[in-house]
Short mmCIF file of C-alpha atoms in Angstrom, two decimals:
data_model
loop_
_atom_site.label_atom_id
_atom_site.label_comp_id
_atom_site.label_asym_id
_atom_site.label_seq_id
_atom_site.Cartn_x
_atom_site.Cartn_y
_atom_site.Cartn_z
CA MET A 1 38.91 -33.67 -20.22
CA LYS A 2 37.63 -30.84 -21.31
CA LYS A 3 34.48 -29.05 -19.08
CA SER A 4 32.51 -28.87 -22.14
CA ASP A 5 33.23 -32.54 -22.90
CA LEU A 6 32.28 -33.48 -19.37
CA PHE A 7 29.28 -31.32 -19.92
CA LEU A 8 27.93 -33.27 -23.33
CA MET A 9 28.94 -36.70 -21.67
CA ALA A 10 26.40 -35.33 -18.51
CA LEU A 11 23.81 -34.43 -21.12
CA LYS A 12 23.71 -37.65 -22.67
CA ASN A 13 23.46 -39.60 -19.25
CA LEU A 14 20.31 -37.86 -18.91
CA LYS A 15 18.95 -38.37 -22.13
CA ASP A 16 19.70 -42.15 -22.10
CA ARG A 17 17.64 -42.20 -18.58
CA LYS A 18 14.11 -40.19 -20.08
CA THR A 19 11.82 -41.86 -17.60
CA ARG A 20 13.90 -40.90 -14.44
CA THR A 21 15.72 -37.93 -14.92
CA LYS A 22 11.51 -36.28 -15.83
CA LEU A 23 10.21 -37.49 -12.59
CA THR A 24 13.36 -36.02 -11.14
CA VAL A 25 12.92 -33.05 -12.82
CA ILE A 26 9.24 -32.80 -11.84
CA GLY A 27 10.10 -32.74 -8.18
CA VAL A 28 11.93 -29.53 -8.56
CA VAL A 29 10.13 -27.63 -11.16
CA ILE A 30 7.07 -28.33 -8.25
CA GLY A 31 9.70 -26.86 -5.22
CA THR A 32 11.03 -24.19 -7.93
CA CYS A 33 7.48 -23.09 -8.13
CA ALA A 34 6.32 -23.26 -4.50
CA ILE A 35 9.04 -20.97 -3.06
CA ILE A 36 8.71 -18.93 -6.11
CA ILE A 37 4.80 -18.15 -5.66
CA MET A 38 5.26 -17.63 -2.30
CA VAL A 39 8.13 -14.93 -2.10
CA SER A 40 5.76 -13.72 -5.26
CA ILE A 41 3.02 -13.37 -3.34
CA GLY A 42 4.87 -10.99 -0.62
CA VAL A 43 6.17 -9.17 -2.51
CA GLY A 44 3.04 -8.91 -4.70
CA ILE A 45 1.06 -7.52 -1.66
CA ASP A 46 3.85 -5.24 -0.32
CA LYS A 47 3.48 -3.83 -4.03
CA MET A 48 0.13 -3.27 -3.58
CA ILE A 49 -0.02 -1.80 0.23
CA THR A 50 2.83 0.37 -1.27
CA SER A 51 1.14 1.85 -4.25
CA GLN A 52 -2.34 2.70 -2.06
CA ILE A 53 0.20 4.87 0.35
CA LYS A 54 1.68 6.73 -2.44
CA GLN A 55 -1.63 7.34 -4.26
CA SER A 56 -2.63 7.70 -0.91
CA ALA A 57 -0.69 10.31 0.89
CA SER A 58 1.77 12.48 -0.48
CA LEU A 59 5.59 11.63 1.21
CA ASN A 60 6.89 14.97 1.58
CA LYS A 61 3.92 15.81 4.03
CA ILE A 62 3.38 15.91 7.73
CA THR A 63 0.33 15.91 9.51
CA VAL A 64 0.71 17.48 12.80
CA HIS A 65 -2.03 16.39 15.18
CA ASN A 66 -3.69 18.31 18.21
CA SER A 67 -2.32 16.66 21.51
CA SER A 68 -5.08 17.66 23.38
CA ASP A 69 -7.53 15.32 21.39
CA LEU A 70 -4.83 11.94 22.51
CA PRO A 71 -5.93 10.99 26.37
CA SER A 72 -2.78 9.77 26.74
CA SER A 73 -1.13 13.31 26.95
CA ASP A 74 -0.48 14.99 29.74
CA GLU A 75 -2.87 17.88 30.64
CA GLU A 76 0.39 20.11 31.66
CA LYS A 77 2.43 19.24 28.48
CA LYS A 78 -0.54 19.84 25.80
CA LEU A 79 0.55 22.83 23.59
CA PRO A 80 -1.64 25.44 22.27
CA PHE A 81 -2.83 24.70 18.68
CA ASN A 82 -3.43 27.69 17.48
CA ASP A 83 -2.32 30.52 15.29
CA SER A 84 0.56 30.40 17.18
CA ALA A 85 1.36 27.01 16.92
CA VAL A 86 1.48 27.65 12.79
CA ASP A 87 3.81 30.34 13.27
CA TYR A 88 6.15 28.17 15.15
CA ILE A 89 5.95 25.66 12.73
CA GLY A 90 6.10 27.95 9.85
CA LYS A 91 9.82 28.69 11.18
CA ILE A 92 11.48 25.48 11.51
CA ASP A 93 14.08 25.02 8.60
CA HIS A 94 13.17 23.15 5.30
CA VAL A 95 9.17 23.86 6.24
CA ALA A 96 7.62 25.10 3.14
CA THR A 97 4.22 25.55 3.73
CA VAL A 98 1.64 25.33 7.21
CA VAL A 99 -1.46 24.82 6.51
CA PRO A 100 -4.37 24.03 9.52
CA SER A 101 -7.44 22.55 9.18
CA ALA A 102 -10.55 22.25 11.52
CA THR A 103 -13.26 19.76 12.04
CA VAL A 104 -16.17 21.70 12.78
CA ASP A 105 -19.08 19.50 12.04
CA ASP A 106 -19.56 19.50 16.10
CA PHE A 107 -20.80 22.85 16.24
CA VAL A 108 -22.09 23.98 13.01
CA LYS A 109 -24.22 21.74 10.43
CA LEU A 110 -24.63 22.90 6.75
CA LYS A 111 -28.99 22.83 5.42
CA ARG A 112 -30.40 22.79 2.18
CA GLY A 113 -34.32 22.89 2.46
CA LYS A 114 -35.53 20.13 4.34
CA TYR A 115 -31.68 17.99 3.96
CA SER A 116 -29.06 18.79 6.08
CA LEU A 117 -25.24 17.75 6.29
CA ARG A 118 -24.15 17.07 10.15
CA TRP A 119 -20.66 15.73 9.43
CA GLY A 120 -17.98 15.79 7.24
CA ILE A 121 -17.59 20.06 7.21
CA LYS A 122 -13.84 20.83 7.61
CA ALA A 123 -12.54 24.51 7.59
CA ILE A 124 -9.50 25.23 5.75
CA ASP A 125 -8.03 29.11 4.87
CA PHE A 126 -9.17 28.94 0.85
CA ASP A 127 -6.33 30.85 0.00
CA LYS A 128 -3.83 28.06 0.95
CA MET A 129 -5.66 25.16 -0.91
CA GLU A 130 -3.81 25.68 -3.93
CA LYS A 131 -0.68 25.20 -2.06
CA MET A 132 -2.32 22.13 -0.19
CA GLY A 133 -2.57 20.28 -4.22
CA TYR A 134 -6.64 20.74 -3.98
CA GLU A 135 -7.66 20.92 -7.64
CA LEU A 136 -11.07 23.03 -8.01
CA GLN A 137 -13.21 21.65 -11.65
CA ASP A 138 -16.73 23.53 -12.23
CA THR A 139 -15.63 26.37 -10.45
CA ASN A 140 -17.59 29.30 -10.23
CA PHE A 141 -15.65 30.47 -7.21
CA SER A 142 -14.05 33.52 -8.37
CA LYS A 143 -16.89 35.26 -8.37
CA LEU A 144 -18.33 34.52 -5.15
CA ASP A 145 -16.93 35.93 -1.80
CA LYS A 146 -15.17 33.16 -0.28
CA LYS A 147 -17.00 33.82 3.41
CA ASN A 148 -19.79 32.81 1.73
CA THR A 149 -18.54 30.00 -0.23
CA ILE A 150 -18.55 26.31 0.04
CA VAL A 151 -16.31 23.33 -1.45
CA PHE A 152 -18.08 20.23 -1.99
CA GLY A 153 -16.10 17.50 -2.29
CA LYS A 154 -17.09 14.93 -5.28
CA SER A 155 -19.65 12.92 -3.17
CA SER A 156 -20.04 15.00 -0.22
CA ILE A 157 -23.83 15.71 -1.61
CA THR A 158 -24.85 12.36 -0.75
CA ASN A 159 -24.36 12.51 2.66
CA PHE A 160 -26.80 14.75 2.88
CA VAL A 161 -30.04 13.49 5.33
CA ASP A 162 -33.43 14.61 6.61
CA VAL A 163 -35.03 15.36 9.73
CA GLN A 164 -35.78 10.94 9.48
CA ASP A 165 -31.99 10.49 8.58
CA LYS A 166 -33.44 9.31 4.87
CA ALA A 167 -30.39 10.03 2.58
CA VAL A 168 -31.54 12.61 -0.70
CA LYS A 169 -31.89 10.63 -3.75
CA PHE A 170 -28.96 10.48 -6.38
CA LYS A 171 -28.05 8.38 -9.06
CA TYR A 172 -24.33 6.86 -10.16
CA ASP A 173 -22.90 6.53 -13.91
CA LYS A 174 -21.11 3.76 -14.28
CA ASP A 175 -17.83 5.54 -13.31
CA TYR A 176 -19.79 6.46 -10.41
CA ASN A 177 -19.85 9.97 -11.02
CA ILE A 178 -22.97 11.43 -9.69
CA ILE A 179 -25.42 12.55 -12.78
CA ASP A 180 -28.26 13.50 -10.99
CA CYS A 181 -29.19 14.18 -7.40
CA GLU A 182 -31.95 16.19 -5.29
CA ILE A 183 -29.26 19.13 -4.68
CA LYS A 184 -27.29 20.93 -6.82
CA PRO A 185 -24.00 22.00 -5.32
CA LEU A 186 -23.38 24.42 -7.37
CA LYS A 187 -26.99 26.25 -8.17
CA ASP A 188 -28.61 25.30 -4.94
CA VAL A 189 -28.80 27.87 -1.69
CA PHE A 190 -27.24 26.83 1.18
CA TYR A 191 -27.41 27.87 5.01
CA LEU A 192 -24.38 27.50 7.38
CA GLU A 193 -25.93 27.24 10.86
CA PRO A 194 -24.09 26.72 14.86
CA ILE A 195 -25.22 24.74 17.09
CA ILE A 196 -25.05 23.93 20.58
CA PRO A 197 -25.64 20.75 22.94
CA ASN A 198 -28.98 20.30 24.32
CA GLU A 199 -28.83 19.93 27.93
CA ASN A 200 -31.93 18.46 28.81
CA GLY A 201 -32.13 16.29 25.58
CA ASP A 202 -30.03 14.85 22.42
CA LYS A 203 -30.94 17.29 20.03
CA PRO A 204 -28.75 19.73 19.52
CA ILE A 205 -29.95 23.53 19.59
CA GLU A 206 -30.08 25.03 16.18
CA LEU A 207 -29.05 28.97 16.16
CA THR A 208 -31.39 29.65 13.16
CA ASN A 209 -31.05 33.19 13.94
CA SER A 210 -27.40 32.96 13.11
CA GLN A 211 -27.90 31.73 10.12
CA LYS A 212 -25.04 32.54 7.21
CA LYS A 213 -26.49 31.89 3.24
CA MET A 214 -24.13 30.11 0.87
CA ARG A 215 -23.30 29.00 -2.04
CA GLY A 216 -21.54 26.23 -3.82
CA GLY A 217 -18.21 27.57 -5.33
CA ALA A 218 -16.65 24.34 -6.71
CA ILE A 219 -16.36 20.78 -6.52
CA LEU A 220 -13.21 19.18 -5.78
CA LYS A 221 -11.00 17.06 -7.74
CA SER A 222 -10.61 13.88 -6.43
CA ASN A 223 -6.94 12.93 -5.53
CA ARG A 224 -5.95 10.40 -2.52
CA ALA A 225 -2.32 12.07 -2.57
CA ILE A 226 -4.06 15.12 -0.96
CA ASP A 227 -6.82 14.25 1.15
CA ILE A 228 -8.24 10.55 1.24
CA SER A 229 -11.35 11.79 2.53
CA SER A 230 -11.74 14.99 0.56
CA ASP A 231 -14.44 13.22 -1.68
CA GLN A 232 -16.73 13.00 0.85
CA ASN A 233 -16.07 16.32 2.98
CA VAL A 234 -17.48 19.77 2.28
CA PHE A 235 -14.96 22.84 2.91
CA VAL A 236 -15.71 25.92 4.17
CA ASP A 237 -13.07 28.82 4.97
CA MET A 238 -11.58 29.23 8.33
CA SER A 239 -12.27 32.59 8.71
CA VAL A 240 -16.06 31.73 8.13
CA ALA A 241 -15.78 28.56 11.52
CA LYS A 242 -14.13 30.83 13.52
CA GLU A 243 -16.83 33.36 13.27
CA MET A 244 -19.58 30.15 13.90
CA TYR A 245 -17.05 28.89 16.46
CA ASN A 246 -17.49 32.33 18.02
CA ILE A 247 -21.32 32.52 18.42
CA HIS A 248 -21.39 29.19 19.30
CA GLN A 249 -18.98 29.52 22.45
CA LYS A 250 -21.22 32.62 23.43
CA ALA A 251 -24.63 30.61 23.36
CA THR A 252 -22.73 27.58 25.12
CA ASN A 253 -23.26 27.53 28.94
CA GLY A 254 -20.14 26.33 30.63
CA PRO A 255 -16.51 27.30 30.29
CA LYS A 256 -15.47 28.82 27.44
CA LYS A 257 -12.45 27.70 25.13
CA ASP A 258 -10.57 28.99 22.21
CA PHE A 259 -10.71 27.91 19.06
CA GLU A 260 -8.13 25.76 18.14
CA TYR A 261 -7.38 23.70 15.04
CA SER A 262 -8.04 19.99 14.31
CA GLU A 263 -4.81 18.99 13.19
CA MET A 264 -1.93 20.72 10.40
CA THR A 265 -0.89 19.79 7.56
CA VAL A 266 3.41 20.37 7.03
CA ILE A 267 4.64 20.67 3.34
CA VAL A 268 8.65 20.23 3.33
CA ASP A 269 10.56 21.75 0.55
CA ASN A 270 12.23 17.99 0.32
CA ILE A 271 11.13 14.33 0.88
CA SER A 272 15.04 14.37 2.46
CA ASN A 273 14.02 16.69 4.74
CA VAL A 274 11.34 14.85 6.21
CA ASP A 275 12.61 12.89 8.87
CA TYR A 276 14.29 16.54 10.30
CA VAL A 277 11.41 18.11 10.46
CA LYS A 278 9.41 15.76 12.27
CA GLU A 279 12.50 15.32 14.72
CA GLN A 280 12.12 19.05 15.36
CA LEU A 281 8.15 18.94 15.72
CA SER A 282 8.34 15.82 18.11
CA LYS A 283 11.26 17.84 20.57
CA SER A 284 8.56 20.35 20.61
CA GLY A 285 5.82 17.91 21.73
CA PHE A 286 3.84 17.77 18.94
CA VAL A 287 2.39 14.70 17.64
CA THR A 288 3.61 13.68 14.11
CA SER A 289 2.38 11.26 11.22
CA SER A 290 3.20 10.74 7.72
CA ALA A 291 3.28 8.58 5.08
CA ASP A 292 6.74 7.73 5.10
CA SER A 293 7.32 6.47 8.42
CA GLU A 294 3.83 4.18 7.40
CA LEU A 295 5.84 2.64 4.51
CA ALA A 296 8.34 2.54 6.38
CA GLY A 297 6.54 -0.19 8.84
CA VAL A 298 4.62 -2.11 6.17
CA LYS A 299 8.01 -2.59 4.53
CA LYS A 300 9.38 -4.20 8.01
CA ILE A 301 6.07 -6.66 8.21
CA MET A 302 6.15 -7.24 4.45
CA MET A 303 9.80 -8.60 4.84
CA ILE A 304 8.96 -11.27 8.01
CA VAL A 305 6.05 -12.30 5.55
CA GLN A 306 8.37 -12.97 2.62
CA LEU A 307 10.51 -14.68 4.96
CA VAL A 308 8.09 -16.85 6.21
CA LEU A 309 6.49 -17.62 2.86
CA ALA A 310 10.24 -18.03 1.00
CA ALA A 311 10.78 -20.65 4.31
CA ILE A 312 7.58 -22.40 3.44
CA GLY A 313 8.28 -22.69 -0.29
CA ALA A 314 11.82 -24.08 0.37
CA ILE A 315 10.50 -27.01 2.11
CA SER A 316 9.27 -28.38 -1.26
CA MET A 317 12.55 -27.43 -2.71
CA PHE A 318 14.33 -29.70 -0.16
CA VAL A 319 12.58 -32.64 -0.40
CA ALA A 320 13.18 -32.27 -4.55
CA ALA A 321 16.87 -32.53 -3.07
CA PHE A 322 16.43 -35.97 -2.03
CA GLY A 323 14.70 -36.54 -5.29
CA ILE A 324 18.01 -35.69 -7.58
CA SER A 325 20.13 -36.86 -5.08
CA ASN A 326 18.21 -40.58 -4.69
CA THR A 327 18.82 -40.65 -8.68
CA MET A 328 22.34 -39.77 -8.70
CA VAL A 329 22.98 -42.83 -6.20
CA MET A 330 20.98 -44.72 -8.02
CA ALA A 331 23.04 -43.75 -11.33
CA VAL A 332 25.99 -44.54 -9.44
CA PHE A 333 25.52 -48.01 -8.84
CA GLU A 334 23.78 -48.83 -12.61
CA ARG A 335 26.86 -47.05 -13.96
CA THR A 336 30.06 -48.94 -11.85
CA LYS A 337 31.25 -50.16 -15.17
CA GLU A 338 31.44 -47.21 -16.84
CA ILE A 339 33.22 -45.82 -14.02
CA GLY A 340 35.79 -48.60 -13.34
CA ILE A 341 36.45 -48.00 -17.65
CA MET A 342 36.46 -44.77 -17.20
CA LYS A 343 39.22 -45.04 -14.54
CA VAL A 344 41.27 -47.60 -16.36
CA LEU A 345 41.73 -45.31 -19.28
CA GLY A 346 43.21 -42.46 -16.77
CA CYS A 347 40.25 -40.42 -16.29
CA GLU A 348 41.05 -38.17 -13.15
CA LEU A 349 38.83 -38.66 -10.64
CA LYS A 350 37.91 -34.72 -10.61
CA ASP A 351 36.33 -35.69 -13.87
CA ILE A 352 34.60 -37.98 -13.08
CA LYS A 353 33.13 -36.53 -9.89
CA ALA A 354 32.15 -33.81 -12.26
CA ILE A 355 30.19 -35.39 -14.68
CA PHE A 356 27.59 -36.26 -11.68
CA LEU A 357 27.80 -32.80 -10.76
CA TYR A 358 27.06 -31.89 -14.09
CA GLU A 359 23.99 -34.11 -14.34
CA ALA A 360 22.34 -33.37 -11.04
CA GLY A 361 23.30 -29.25 -11.62
CA THR A 362 21.33 -29.68 -15.22
CA ILE A 363 18.40 -31.29 -13.27
CA GLY A 364 17.71 -28.27 -11.09
CA PHE A 365 18.62 -25.67 -13.76
CA ILE A 366 16.07 -27.40 -16.07
CA GLY A 367 13.75 -27.69 -13.03
CA GLY A 368 13.80 -24.50 -11.96
CA THR A 369 13.48 -22.88 -15.84
CA ILE A 370 10.53 -24.62 -15.90
CA GLY A 371 9.05 -24.11 -12.67
CA LEU A 372 9.82 -20.45 -13.69
CA GLY A 373 7.78 -20.15 -16.37
CA ILE A 374 4.76 -21.86 -14.98
CA SER A 375 4.86 -19.01 -11.73
CA TYR A 376 4.47 -16.62 -14.46
CA ILE A 377 1.99 -18.25 -15.62
CA VAL A 378 0.34 -18.59 -12.36
CA SER A 379 1.04 -14.87 -10.88
CA ILE A 380 -0.71 -13.60 -13.89
CA ILE A 381 -4.07 -15.92 -13.52
CA ALA A 382 -3.93 -14.76 -9.58
CA ASN A 383 -3.63 -11.25 -10.51
CA LEU A 384 -6.21 -11.42 -12.97
CA ILE A 385 -9.09 -13.15 -10.74
CA ALA A 386 -8.03 -10.80 -7.74
CA LYS A 387 -9.02 -7.89 -10.33
CA ILE A 388 -12.44 -9.41 -11.02
CA VAL A 389 -12.74 -10.08 -7.47
CA MET A 390 -11.42 -7.01 -6.10
CA LYS A 391 -13.56 -5.15 -8.87
CA SER A 392 -16.90 -7.24 -7.82
CA MET A 393 -16.50 -6.41 -3.87
CA ALA A 394 -15.91 -3.01 -4.25
CA ASP A 395 -18.15 -0.35 -3.87
CA GLY A 396 -16.73 2.27 -6.19
CA PRO A 397 -13.87 2.09 -8.95
CA VAL A 398 -10.41 0.70 -7.87
CA ASP A 399 -8.17 3.26 -8.01
CA PHE A 400 -5.14 1.52 -7.17
CA THR A 401 -2.70 -1.47 -8.53
CA VAL A 402 -4.20 -4.92 -7.62
CA CYS A 403 -1.63 -7.49 -7.47
CA VAL A 404 -1.26 -10.45 -5.31
CA SER A 405 1.64 -11.98 -6.96
CA SER A 406 4.63 -10.09 -8.93
CA ILE A 407 8.02 -11.92 -10.01
CA PRO A 408 10.62 -9.19 -9.79
CA TRP A 409 13.60 -10.14 -12.14
CA TRP A 410 15.91 -10.76 -9.27
CA LEU A 411 13.51 -13.35 -8.15
CA ALA A 412 13.23 -14.81 -11.32
CA ILE A 413 17.37 -15.33 -11.40
CA CYS A 414 17.58 -16.44 -7.65
CA GLY A 415 14.59 -18.92 -8.31
CA ILE A 416 17.04 -20.76 -11.12
CA LEU A 417 20.38 -20.02 -8.90
CA PHE A 418 18.81 -21.66 -5.99
CA SER A 419 17.11 -24.61 -8.20
CA VAL A 420 20.85 -25.02 -9.54
CA ILE A 421 22.49 -24.81 -6.48
CA ILE A 422 20.00 -27.51 -4.72
CA GLY A 423 20.93 -29.68 -7.17
CA VAL A 424 24.09 -29.33 -7.26
CA LEU A 425 24.22 -29.91 -3.46
CA ALA A 426 22.42 -32.54 -3.43
CA GLY A 427 24.54 -34.32 -6.48
CA ILE A 428 27.55 -33.94 -3.92
CA SER A 429 27.52 -37.25 -2.08
CA PRO A 430 26.74 -39.52 -4.78
CA ALA A 431 29.37 -38.17 -7.15
CA ASN A 432 31.75 -38.31 -3.79
CA ARG A 433 30.73 -41.68 -3.74
CA SER A 434 31.67 -42.48 -7.67
CA VAL A 435 35.18 -41.51 -7.59
CA LYS A 436 35.37 -44.36 -4.55
CA VAL A 437 34.27 -47.39 -6.42
CA SER A 438 37.27 -50.05 -7.31
CA ALA A 439 38.09 -50.07 -11.28
CA LEU A 440 38.92 -53.67 -10.92
CA THR A 441 35.99 -54.36 -8.73
CA ALA A 442 33.65 -52.78 -11.13
CA ILE A 443 34.49 -54.67 -14.14
CA HIS A 444 34.69 -57.88 -12.25
CA ASN A 445 31.53 -57.38 -10.56
CA GLU A 446 29.82 -56.54 -13.93
#
């Protein structure tokens, strides 16, 4: 018999037993939904985390840390983290730019009237800010001397506090932009003041006679791919930071230390060369981190999560397989006369077997298709709810893709194929049983 005729006969048999077929299909639908939704959760979370990493860091950027800040480093192996290190790193093949930066709030503070900023003060070479990808907005930077200029992060003025640690008063609009604040970053006069620890108390000594008058030069445009904390930081030029550090050192009792950078950002000419540059830096004793290694680690973890979730979902599918097998076994018992007649009429055993396999496979296909459709609906609803919850819980705007469930094309196809394969496998035993039915016995019993 032709395959098309066998398939039509299988459809007719399923149609004649509507109630049993529907119940079996429902089992397959539940199993398909379980496995697709479980895997889609892993894929969705992986997609969301990957999106966050890519938005918060550039993949061709390597951060080189000061090994002296790491307690596990041996004192003898600590490398000087100054201009000599910048020159050395800059000579490594495929390194496009080296931009050192320093956190300076341990020896300097920024004041404006009764308010002061005691953390988040960073130093960077203003001439290299553009190479780093920083974008300035609301700027009068070109009109000012960089040694007397401050670049503010978008939200940094909200971190100013008075002597009682009361924050400056400010207001946000619905898009979390500051619309009113006691401090006007581009209009007010600020003072950069070196400080030293007070050996007789917790409060540091303020060197008011060494204050440096500063003006706001620009506000940084938010860009998490360049610096995840840039919104909260204020920046001064590196030359100013070194000047303040020298004043701080002269006024500090105890051993003197040379000025060192906190970290360096290495921009590689191409993403494909990041691993090579990291290897060269590691050989030289530098401690490095980059978004690509973080992303690779996340991918490995999420692969394990997806496999675990898939295994949990597969349990429901195997339960559905028993339902298909049971349906096919009952069909064999109910259709013994039909099988006997087909044998008497000369039907080949493989054709009889094929009919039952077609029926089992069709149940798997129908259940898998319906299950896929329901999975898409559940995925859409889950993502909508997640977005609403994230927005209600977030203090600011959610600037990354909220995705707790994602069904890529390969998962959709695999879901249906898996359902069909499970259906066919579940139908093999009943199909084999059908060809063993004796024709004469079957006719006689009926």
